[in-house]
PDB file of C-alpha atoms and ligand atoms in Angstrom:
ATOM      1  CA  UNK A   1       0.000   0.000   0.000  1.00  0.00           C
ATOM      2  CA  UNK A   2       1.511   3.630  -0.797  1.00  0.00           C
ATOM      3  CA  UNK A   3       2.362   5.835   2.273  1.00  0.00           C
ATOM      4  CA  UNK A   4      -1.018   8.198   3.297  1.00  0.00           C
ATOM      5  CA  UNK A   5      -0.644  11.787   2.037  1.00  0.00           C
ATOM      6  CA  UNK A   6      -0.223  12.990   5.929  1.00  0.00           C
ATOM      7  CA  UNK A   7       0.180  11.262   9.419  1.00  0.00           C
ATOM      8  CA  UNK A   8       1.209  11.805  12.921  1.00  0.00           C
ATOM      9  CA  UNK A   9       2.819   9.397  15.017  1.00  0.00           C
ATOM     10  CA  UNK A  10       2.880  10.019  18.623  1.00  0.00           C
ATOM     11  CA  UNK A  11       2.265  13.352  18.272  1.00  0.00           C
ATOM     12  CA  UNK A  12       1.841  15.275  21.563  1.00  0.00           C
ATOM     13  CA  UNK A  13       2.063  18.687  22.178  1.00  0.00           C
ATOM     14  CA  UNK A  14       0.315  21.857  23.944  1.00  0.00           C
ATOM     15  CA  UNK A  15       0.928  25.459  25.303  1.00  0.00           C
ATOM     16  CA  UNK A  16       3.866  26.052  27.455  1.00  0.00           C
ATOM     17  CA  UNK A  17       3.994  23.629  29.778  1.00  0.00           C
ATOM     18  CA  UNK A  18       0.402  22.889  28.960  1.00  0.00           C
ATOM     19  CA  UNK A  19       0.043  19.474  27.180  1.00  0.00           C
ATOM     20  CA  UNK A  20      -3.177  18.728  25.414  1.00  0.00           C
ATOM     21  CA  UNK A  21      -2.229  16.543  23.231  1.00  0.00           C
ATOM     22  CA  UNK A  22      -0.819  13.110  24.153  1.00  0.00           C
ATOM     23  CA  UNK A  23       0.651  10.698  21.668  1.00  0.00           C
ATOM     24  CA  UNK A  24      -2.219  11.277  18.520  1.00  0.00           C
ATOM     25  CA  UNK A  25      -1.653   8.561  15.452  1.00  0.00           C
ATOM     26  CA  UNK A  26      -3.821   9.634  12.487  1.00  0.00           C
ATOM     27  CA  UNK A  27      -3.502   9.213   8.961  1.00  0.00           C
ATOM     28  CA  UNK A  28      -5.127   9.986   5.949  1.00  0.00           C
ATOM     29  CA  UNK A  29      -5.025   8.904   2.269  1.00  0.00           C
ATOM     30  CA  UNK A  30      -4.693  11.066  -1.054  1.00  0.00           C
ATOM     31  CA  UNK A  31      -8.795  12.272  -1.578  1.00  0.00           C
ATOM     32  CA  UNK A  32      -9.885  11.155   1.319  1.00  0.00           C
ATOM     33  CA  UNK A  33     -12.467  12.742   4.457  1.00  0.00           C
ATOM     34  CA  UNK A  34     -11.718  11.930   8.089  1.00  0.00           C
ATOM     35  CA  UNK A  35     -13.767  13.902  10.472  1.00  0.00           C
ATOM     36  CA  UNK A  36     -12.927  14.381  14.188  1.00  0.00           C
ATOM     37  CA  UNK A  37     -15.379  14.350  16.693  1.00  0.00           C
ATOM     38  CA  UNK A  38     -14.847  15.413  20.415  1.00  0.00           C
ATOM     39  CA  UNK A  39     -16.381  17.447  22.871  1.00  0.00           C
ATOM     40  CA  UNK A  40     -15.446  21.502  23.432  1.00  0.00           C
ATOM     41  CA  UNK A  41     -11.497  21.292  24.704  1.00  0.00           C
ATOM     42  CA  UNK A  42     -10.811  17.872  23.416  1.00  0.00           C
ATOM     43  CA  UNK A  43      -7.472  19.338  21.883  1.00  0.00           C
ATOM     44  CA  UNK A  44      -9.264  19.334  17.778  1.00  0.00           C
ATOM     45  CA  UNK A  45      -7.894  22.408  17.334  1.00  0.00           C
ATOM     46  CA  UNK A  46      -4.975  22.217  18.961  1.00  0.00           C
ATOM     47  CA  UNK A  47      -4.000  19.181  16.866  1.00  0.00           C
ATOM     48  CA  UNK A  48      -4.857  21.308  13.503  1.00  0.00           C
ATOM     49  CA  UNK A  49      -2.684  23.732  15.131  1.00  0.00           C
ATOM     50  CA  UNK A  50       0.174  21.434  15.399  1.00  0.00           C
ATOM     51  CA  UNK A  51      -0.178  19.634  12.497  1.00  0.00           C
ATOM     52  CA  UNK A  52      -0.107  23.015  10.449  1.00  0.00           C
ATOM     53  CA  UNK A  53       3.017  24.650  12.078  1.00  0.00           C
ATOM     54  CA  UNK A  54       1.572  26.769  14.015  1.00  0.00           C
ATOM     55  CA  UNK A  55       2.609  24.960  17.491  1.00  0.00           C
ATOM     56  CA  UNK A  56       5.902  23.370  18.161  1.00  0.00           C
ATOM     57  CA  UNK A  57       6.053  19.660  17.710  1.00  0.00           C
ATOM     58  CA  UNK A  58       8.989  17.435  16.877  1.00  0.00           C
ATOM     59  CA  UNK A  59       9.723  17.180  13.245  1.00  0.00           C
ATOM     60  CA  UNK A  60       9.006  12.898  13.379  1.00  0.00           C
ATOM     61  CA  UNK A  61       5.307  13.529  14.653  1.00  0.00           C
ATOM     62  CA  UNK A  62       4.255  14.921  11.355  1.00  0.00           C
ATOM     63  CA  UNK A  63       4.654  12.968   8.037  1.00  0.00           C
ATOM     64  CA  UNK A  64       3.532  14.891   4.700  1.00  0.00           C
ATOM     65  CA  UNK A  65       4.218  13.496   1.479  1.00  0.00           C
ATOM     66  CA  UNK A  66       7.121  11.459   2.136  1.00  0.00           C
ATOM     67  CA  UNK A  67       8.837  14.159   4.493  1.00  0.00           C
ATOM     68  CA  UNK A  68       8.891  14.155   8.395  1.00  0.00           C
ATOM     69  CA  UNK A  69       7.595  17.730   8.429  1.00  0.00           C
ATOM     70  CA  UNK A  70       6.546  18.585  12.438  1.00  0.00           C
ATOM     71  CA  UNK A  71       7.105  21.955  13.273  1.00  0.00           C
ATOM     72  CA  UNK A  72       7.341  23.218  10.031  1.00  0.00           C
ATOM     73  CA  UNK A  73       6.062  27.067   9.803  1.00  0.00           C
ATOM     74  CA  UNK A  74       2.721  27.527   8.870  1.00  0.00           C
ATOM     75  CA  UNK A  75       3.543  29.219   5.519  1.00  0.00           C
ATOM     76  CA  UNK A  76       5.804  26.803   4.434  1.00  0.00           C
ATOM     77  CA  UNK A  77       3.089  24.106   5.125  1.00  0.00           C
ATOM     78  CA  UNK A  78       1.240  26.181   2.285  1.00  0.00           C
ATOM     79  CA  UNK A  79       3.675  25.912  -0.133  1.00  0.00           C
ATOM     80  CA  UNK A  80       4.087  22.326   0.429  1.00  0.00           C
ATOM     81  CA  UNK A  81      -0.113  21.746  -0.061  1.00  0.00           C
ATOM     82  CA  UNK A  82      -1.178  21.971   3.154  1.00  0.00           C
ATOM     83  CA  UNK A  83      -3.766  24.638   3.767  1.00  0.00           C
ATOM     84  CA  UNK A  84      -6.447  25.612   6.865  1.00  0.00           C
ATOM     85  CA  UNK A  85      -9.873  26.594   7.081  1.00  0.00           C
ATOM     86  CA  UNK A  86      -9.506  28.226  10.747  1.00  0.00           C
ATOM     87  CA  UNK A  87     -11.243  28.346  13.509  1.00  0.00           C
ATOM     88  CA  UNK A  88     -13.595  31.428  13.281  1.00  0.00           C
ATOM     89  CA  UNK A  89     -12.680  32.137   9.911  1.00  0.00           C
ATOM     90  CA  UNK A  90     -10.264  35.003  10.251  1.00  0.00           C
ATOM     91  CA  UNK A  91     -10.560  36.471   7.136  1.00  0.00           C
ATOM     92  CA  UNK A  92      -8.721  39.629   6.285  1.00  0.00           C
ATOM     93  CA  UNK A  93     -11.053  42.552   7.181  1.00  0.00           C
ATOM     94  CA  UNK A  94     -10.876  45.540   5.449  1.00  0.00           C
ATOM     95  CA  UNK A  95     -10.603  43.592   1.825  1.00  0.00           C
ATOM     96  CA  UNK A  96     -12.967  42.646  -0.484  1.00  0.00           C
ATOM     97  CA  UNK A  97     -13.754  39.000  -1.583  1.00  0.00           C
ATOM     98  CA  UNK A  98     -11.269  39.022  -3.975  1.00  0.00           C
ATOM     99  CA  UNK A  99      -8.948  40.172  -2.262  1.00  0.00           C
ATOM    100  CA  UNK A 100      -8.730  37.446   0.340  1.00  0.00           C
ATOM    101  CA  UNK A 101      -8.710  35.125  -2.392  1.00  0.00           C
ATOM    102  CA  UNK A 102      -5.562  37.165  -4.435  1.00  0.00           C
ATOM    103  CA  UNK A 103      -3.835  36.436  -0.819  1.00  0.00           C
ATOM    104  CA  UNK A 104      -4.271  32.713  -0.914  1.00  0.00           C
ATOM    105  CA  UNK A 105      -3.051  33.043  -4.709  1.00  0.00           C
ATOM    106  CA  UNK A 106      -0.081  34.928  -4.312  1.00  0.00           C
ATOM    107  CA  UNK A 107       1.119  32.443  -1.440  1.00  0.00           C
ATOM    108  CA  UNK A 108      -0.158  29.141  -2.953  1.00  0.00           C
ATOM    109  CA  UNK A 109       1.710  26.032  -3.739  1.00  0.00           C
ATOM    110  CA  UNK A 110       1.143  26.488  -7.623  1.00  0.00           C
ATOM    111  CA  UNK A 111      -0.182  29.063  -9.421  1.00  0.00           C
ATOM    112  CA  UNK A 112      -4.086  29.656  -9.944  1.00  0.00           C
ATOM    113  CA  UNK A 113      -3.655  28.416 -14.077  1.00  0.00           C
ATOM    114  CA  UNK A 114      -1.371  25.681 -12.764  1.00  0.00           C
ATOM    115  CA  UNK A 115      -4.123  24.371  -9.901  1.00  0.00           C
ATOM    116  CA  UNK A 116      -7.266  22.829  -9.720  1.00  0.00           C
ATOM    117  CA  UNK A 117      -9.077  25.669  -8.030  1.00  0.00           C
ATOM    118  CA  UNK A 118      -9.238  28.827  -9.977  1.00  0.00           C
ATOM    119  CA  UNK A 119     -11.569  32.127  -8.606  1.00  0.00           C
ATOM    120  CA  UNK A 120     -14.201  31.155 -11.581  1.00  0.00           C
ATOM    121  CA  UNK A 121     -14.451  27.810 -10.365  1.00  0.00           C
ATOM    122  CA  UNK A 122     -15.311  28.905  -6.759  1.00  0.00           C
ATOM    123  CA  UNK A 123     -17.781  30.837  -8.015  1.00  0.00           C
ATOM    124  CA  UNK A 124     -19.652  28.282  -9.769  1.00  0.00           C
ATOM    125  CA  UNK A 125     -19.169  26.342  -6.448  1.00  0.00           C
ATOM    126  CA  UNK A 126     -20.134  29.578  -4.377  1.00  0.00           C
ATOM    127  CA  UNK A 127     -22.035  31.546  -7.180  1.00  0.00           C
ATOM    128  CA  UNK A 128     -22.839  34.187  -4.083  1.00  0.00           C
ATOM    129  CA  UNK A 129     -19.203  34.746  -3.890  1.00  0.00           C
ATOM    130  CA  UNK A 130     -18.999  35.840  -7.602  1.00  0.00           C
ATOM    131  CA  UNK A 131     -22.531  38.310  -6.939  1.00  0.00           C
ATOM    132  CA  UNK A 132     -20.223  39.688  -4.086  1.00  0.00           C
ATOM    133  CA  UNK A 133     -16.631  39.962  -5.080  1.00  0.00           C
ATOM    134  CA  UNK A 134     -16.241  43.244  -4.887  1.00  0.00           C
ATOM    135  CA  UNK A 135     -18.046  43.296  -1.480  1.00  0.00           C
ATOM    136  CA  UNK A 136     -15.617  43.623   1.975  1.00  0.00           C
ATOM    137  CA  UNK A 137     -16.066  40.188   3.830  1.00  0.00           C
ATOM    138  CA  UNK A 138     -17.413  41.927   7.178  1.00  0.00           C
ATOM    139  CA  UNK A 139     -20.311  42.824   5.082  1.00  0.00           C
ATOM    140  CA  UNK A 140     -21.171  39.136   4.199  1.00  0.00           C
ATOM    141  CA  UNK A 141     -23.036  36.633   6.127  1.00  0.00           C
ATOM    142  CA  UNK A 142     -21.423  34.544   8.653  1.00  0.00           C
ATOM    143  CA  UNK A 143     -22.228  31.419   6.195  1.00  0.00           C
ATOM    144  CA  UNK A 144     -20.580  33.850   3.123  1.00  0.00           C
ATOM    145  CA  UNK A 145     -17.598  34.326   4.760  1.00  0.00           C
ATOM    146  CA  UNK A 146     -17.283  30.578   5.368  1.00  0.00           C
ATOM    147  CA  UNK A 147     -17.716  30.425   2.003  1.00  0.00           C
ATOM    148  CA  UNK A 148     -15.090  32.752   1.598  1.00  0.00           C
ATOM    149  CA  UNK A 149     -12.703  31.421   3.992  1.00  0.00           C
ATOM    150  CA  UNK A 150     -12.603  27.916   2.271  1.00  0.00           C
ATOM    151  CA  UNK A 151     -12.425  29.494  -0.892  1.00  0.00           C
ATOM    152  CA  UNK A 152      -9.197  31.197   0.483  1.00  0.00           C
ATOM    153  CA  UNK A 153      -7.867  27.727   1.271  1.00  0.00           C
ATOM    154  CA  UNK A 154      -8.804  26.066  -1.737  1.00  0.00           C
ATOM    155  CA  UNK A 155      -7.106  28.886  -3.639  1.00  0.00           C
ATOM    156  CA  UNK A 156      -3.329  28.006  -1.911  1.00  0.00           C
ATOM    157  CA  UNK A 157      -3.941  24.580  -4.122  1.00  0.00           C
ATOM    158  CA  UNK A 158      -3.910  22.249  -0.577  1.00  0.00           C
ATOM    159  CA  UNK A 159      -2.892  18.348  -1.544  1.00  0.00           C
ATOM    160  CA  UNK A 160      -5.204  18.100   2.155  1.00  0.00           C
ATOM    161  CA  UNK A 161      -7.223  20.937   3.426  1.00  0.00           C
ATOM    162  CA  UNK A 162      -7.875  21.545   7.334  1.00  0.00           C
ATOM    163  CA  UNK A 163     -11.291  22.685   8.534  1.00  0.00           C
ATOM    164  CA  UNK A 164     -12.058  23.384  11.890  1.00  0.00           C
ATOM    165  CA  UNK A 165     -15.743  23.507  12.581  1.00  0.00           C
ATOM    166  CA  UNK A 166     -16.948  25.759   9.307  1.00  0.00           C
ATOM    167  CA  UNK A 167     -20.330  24.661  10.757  1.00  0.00           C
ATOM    168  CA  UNK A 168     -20.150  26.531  13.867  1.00  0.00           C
ATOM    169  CA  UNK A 169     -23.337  28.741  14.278  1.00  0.00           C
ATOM    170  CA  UNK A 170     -24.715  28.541  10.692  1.00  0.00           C
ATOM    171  CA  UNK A 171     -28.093  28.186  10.062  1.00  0.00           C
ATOM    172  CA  UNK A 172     -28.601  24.274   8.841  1.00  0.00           C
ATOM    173  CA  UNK A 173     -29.366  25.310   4.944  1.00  0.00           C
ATOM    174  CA  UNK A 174     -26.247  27.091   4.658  1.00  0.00           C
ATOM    175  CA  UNK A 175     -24.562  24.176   6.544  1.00  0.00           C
ATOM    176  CA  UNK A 176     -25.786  21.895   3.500  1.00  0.00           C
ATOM    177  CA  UNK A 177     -24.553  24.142   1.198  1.00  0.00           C
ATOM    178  CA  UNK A 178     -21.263  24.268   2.532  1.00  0.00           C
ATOM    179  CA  UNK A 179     -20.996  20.666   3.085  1.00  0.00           C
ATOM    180  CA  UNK A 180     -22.515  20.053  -0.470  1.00  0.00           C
ATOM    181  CA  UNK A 181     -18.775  20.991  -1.823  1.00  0.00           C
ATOM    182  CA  UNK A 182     -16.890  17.820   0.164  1.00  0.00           C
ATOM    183  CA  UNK A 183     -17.549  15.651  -2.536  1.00  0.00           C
ATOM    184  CA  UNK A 184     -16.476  17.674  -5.041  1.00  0.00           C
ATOM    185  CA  UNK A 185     -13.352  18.838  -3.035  1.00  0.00           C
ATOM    186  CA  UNK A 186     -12.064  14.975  -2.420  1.00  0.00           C
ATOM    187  CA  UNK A 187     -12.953  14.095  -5.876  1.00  0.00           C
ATOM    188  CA  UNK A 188     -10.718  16.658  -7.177  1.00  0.00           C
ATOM    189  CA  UNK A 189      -7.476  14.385  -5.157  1.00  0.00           C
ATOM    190  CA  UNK A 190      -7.832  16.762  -1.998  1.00  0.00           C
ATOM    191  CA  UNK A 191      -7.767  15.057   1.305  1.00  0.00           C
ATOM    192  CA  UNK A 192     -10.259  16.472   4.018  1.00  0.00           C
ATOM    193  CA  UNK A 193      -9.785  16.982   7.833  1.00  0.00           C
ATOM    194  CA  UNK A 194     -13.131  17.947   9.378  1.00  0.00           C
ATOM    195  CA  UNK A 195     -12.907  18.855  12.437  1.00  0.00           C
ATOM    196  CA  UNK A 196     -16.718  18.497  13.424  1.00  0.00           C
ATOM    197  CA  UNK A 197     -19.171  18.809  16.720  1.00  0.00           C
ATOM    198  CA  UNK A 198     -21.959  17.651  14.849  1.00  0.00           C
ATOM    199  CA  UNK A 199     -21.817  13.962  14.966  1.00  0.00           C
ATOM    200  CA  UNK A 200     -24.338  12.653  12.720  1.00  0.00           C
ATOM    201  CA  UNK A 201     -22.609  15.575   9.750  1.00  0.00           C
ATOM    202  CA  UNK A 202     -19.498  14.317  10.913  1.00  0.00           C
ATOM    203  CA  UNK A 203     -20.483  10.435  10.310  1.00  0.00           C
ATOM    204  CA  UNK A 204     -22.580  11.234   7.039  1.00  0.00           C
ATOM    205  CA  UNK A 205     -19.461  13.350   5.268  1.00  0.00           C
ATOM    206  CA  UNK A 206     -16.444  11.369   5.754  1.00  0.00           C
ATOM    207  CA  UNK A 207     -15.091   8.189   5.008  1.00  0.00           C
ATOM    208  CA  UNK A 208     -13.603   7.294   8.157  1.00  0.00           C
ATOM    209  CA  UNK A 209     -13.774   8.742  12.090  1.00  0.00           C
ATOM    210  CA  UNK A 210     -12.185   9.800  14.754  1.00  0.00           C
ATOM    211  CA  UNK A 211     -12.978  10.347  17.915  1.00  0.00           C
ATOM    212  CA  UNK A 212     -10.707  12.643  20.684  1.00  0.00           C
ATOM    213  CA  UNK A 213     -11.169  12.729  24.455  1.00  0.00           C
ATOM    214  CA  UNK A 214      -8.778  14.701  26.697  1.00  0.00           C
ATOM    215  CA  UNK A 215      -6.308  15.069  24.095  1.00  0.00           C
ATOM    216  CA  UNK A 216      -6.378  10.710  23.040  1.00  0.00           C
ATOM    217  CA  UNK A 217      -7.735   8.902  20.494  1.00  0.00           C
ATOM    218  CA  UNK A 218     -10.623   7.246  21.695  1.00  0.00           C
ATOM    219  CA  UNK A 219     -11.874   5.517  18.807  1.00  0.00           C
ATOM    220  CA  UNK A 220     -11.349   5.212  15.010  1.00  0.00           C
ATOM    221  CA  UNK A 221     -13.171   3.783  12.392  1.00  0.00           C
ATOM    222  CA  UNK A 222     -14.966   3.265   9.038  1.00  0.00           C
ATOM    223  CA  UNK A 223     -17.573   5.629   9.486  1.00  0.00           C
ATOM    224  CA  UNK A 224     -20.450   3.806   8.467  1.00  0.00           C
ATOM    225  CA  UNK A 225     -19.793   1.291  10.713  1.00  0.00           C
ATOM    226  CA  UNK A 226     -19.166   3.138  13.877  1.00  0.00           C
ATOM    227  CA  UNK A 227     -22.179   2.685  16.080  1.00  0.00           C
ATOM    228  CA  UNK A 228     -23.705   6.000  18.483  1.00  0.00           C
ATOM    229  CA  UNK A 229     -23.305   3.866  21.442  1.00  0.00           C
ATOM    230  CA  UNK A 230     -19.362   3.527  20.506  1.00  0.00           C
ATOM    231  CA  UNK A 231     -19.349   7.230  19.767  1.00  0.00           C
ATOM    232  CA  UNK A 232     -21.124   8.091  22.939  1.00  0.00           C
ATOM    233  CA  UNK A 233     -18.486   6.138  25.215  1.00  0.00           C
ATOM    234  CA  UNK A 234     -15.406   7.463  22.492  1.00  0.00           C
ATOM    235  CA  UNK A 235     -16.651  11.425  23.360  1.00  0.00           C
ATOM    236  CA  UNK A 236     -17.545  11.094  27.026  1.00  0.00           C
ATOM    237  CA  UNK A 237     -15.539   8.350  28.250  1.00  0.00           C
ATOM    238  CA  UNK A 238     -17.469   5.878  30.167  1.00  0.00           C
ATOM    239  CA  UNK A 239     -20.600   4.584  29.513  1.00  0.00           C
ATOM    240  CA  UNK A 240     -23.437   7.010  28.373  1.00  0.00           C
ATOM    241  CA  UNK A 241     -26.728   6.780  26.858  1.00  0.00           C
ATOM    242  CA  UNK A 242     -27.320   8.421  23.777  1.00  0.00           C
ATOM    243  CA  UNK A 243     -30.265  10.260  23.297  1.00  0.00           C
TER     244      UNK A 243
HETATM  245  N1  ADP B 301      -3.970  29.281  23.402  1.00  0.00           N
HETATM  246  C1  ADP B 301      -4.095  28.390  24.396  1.00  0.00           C
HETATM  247  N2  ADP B 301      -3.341  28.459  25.519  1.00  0.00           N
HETATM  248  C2  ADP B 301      -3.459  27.567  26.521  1.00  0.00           C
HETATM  249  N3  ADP B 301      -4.310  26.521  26.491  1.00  0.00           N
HETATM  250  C3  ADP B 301      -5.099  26.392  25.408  1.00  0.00           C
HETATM  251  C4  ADP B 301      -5.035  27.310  24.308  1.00  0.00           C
HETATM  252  N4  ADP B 301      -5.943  26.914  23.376  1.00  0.00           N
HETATM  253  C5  ADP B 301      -6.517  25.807  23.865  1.00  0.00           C
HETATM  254  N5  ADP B 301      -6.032  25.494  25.090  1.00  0.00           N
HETATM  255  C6  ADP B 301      -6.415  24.339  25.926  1.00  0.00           C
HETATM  256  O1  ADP B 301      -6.069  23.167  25.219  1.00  0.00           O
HETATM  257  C7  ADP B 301      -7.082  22.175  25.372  1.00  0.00           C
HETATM  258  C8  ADP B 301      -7.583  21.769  24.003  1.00  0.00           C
HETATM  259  O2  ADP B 301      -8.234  22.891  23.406  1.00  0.00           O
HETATM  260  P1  ADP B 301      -8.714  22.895  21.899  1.00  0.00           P
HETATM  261  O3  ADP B 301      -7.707  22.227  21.060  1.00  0.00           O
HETATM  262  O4  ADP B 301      -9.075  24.288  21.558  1.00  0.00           O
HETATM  263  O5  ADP B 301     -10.031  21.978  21.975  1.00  0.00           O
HETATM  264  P2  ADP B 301     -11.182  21.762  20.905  1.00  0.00           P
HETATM  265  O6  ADP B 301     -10.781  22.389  19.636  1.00  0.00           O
HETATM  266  O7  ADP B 301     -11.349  20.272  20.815  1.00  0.00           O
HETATM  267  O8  ADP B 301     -12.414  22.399  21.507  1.00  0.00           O
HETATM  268  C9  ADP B 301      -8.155  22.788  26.266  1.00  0.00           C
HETATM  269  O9  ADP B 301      -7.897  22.367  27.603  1.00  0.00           O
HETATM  270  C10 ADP B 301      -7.919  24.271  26.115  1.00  0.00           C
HETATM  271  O10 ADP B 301      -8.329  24.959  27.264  1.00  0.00           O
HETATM  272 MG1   MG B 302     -11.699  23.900  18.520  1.00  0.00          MG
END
């Protein structure tokens, strides 16, 4: 079998002398979706964080393409084909549409004729986004800028694009119309990490699961096969009922 596009091995890590993260194995295949699923502070975040540069990690706990990668700076991640939907977004305020995409552009791993994502293709995906290109992002809604923000990502020409929770206070239709685009993004050869809260989205958009607890793996799995009862013990710990 070839070598998955990215995986960590015993990755741990955290803030200071704060460790949230202890000893994470993942890995994920060219095109495919993994979601993970864990309650608020489970450490999904921080392990985007660490997996993207942005935290220091040892350079053997992150494996991209062939290349022990861990603590690699975020921008150089980029230029390599990794790229992040963040955490709230942060788009750049002050700058239209386009402009935030011409960012992602000018610091992508191949150039926009070179890629598969070009601005006119996100805005057949998005066609909103092509209505409001001129428009500056704080005057978009919030499920817009999400729009926006993986747009931005796409845009850098990822070989496996981050997201951390681009469902987070959207109003369900918009949240199908965002997720409406995972198919097409994996189908295009992009691997997918959704970080999720939603379980059953989680479950119905990816190919395989995991689920964190205090900074461990609890459970990982096909995810049509994982059960809620397994789910329920994986993100509580213990034994819970599900509702
Ligand atoms: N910037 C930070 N500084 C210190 N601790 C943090 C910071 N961000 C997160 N944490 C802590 O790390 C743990 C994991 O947080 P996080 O990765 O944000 O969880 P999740 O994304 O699963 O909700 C939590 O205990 C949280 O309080
Ligand atoms: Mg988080």
């Amino acid at each position: 079998m070839s070598e998955p596009i990215l995986s960590t091995h015993a990755l741990s890590g955290g803030y200071g002398d704060f460790q949230a993260l202890f000893g994470v194995d993942m890995h994920i295949d060219p095109g495919e979706v993994i979601a993970l699923i864990g309650a608020n502070g489970a450490g999904k975040s921080t392990f985007l964080k660490s997996v993207f540069g942005m935290l220091p990690v040892a350079k053997q706990m992150v494996r991209f393409d062939g290349a022990d990668v861990g603590g690699t700076p975020a921008h150089k991640m980029v230029r390599q084909g990794l790229a992040m939907v963040p955490e709230g977004r942060r788009l750049f305020a002050g700058m239209s549409v386009e402009d935030n995409m011409r960012v992602a552009i000018d610091n992508a791993r191949l150039p926009e004729d070179q890629g598969q994502w070009t601005r006119d293709r996100l805005f057949d995906l998005f066609p909103i986004l092509g209505e409001k290109r001129r428009e500056m992002v704080e005057n978009l809604s919030g499920g817009q800028q999400q729009m926006v923000a993986i747009s931005r990502a796409l845009l850098c020409q990822p070989r496996v694009l981050l997201c951390d929770e681009i469902s987070l206070g959207l109003a369900p239709k918009v949240i199908r119309e965002i997720y409406a685009v995972v198919p097409e993004i994996s189908a295009a050869g992009t691997a997918i990490v959704l970080v999720e809260q939603d379980v059953s989205l989680a479950k119905s958009a990816s190919n395989r699961l995991y689920c964190m607890l205090e900074g461990r793996i609890t459970l990982s799995g096909a995810s049509g096969e994982i059960s809620r009862d397994e789910i329920a013990t994986a993100y509580f710990g213990g034994s819970h009922a599900v509702a």
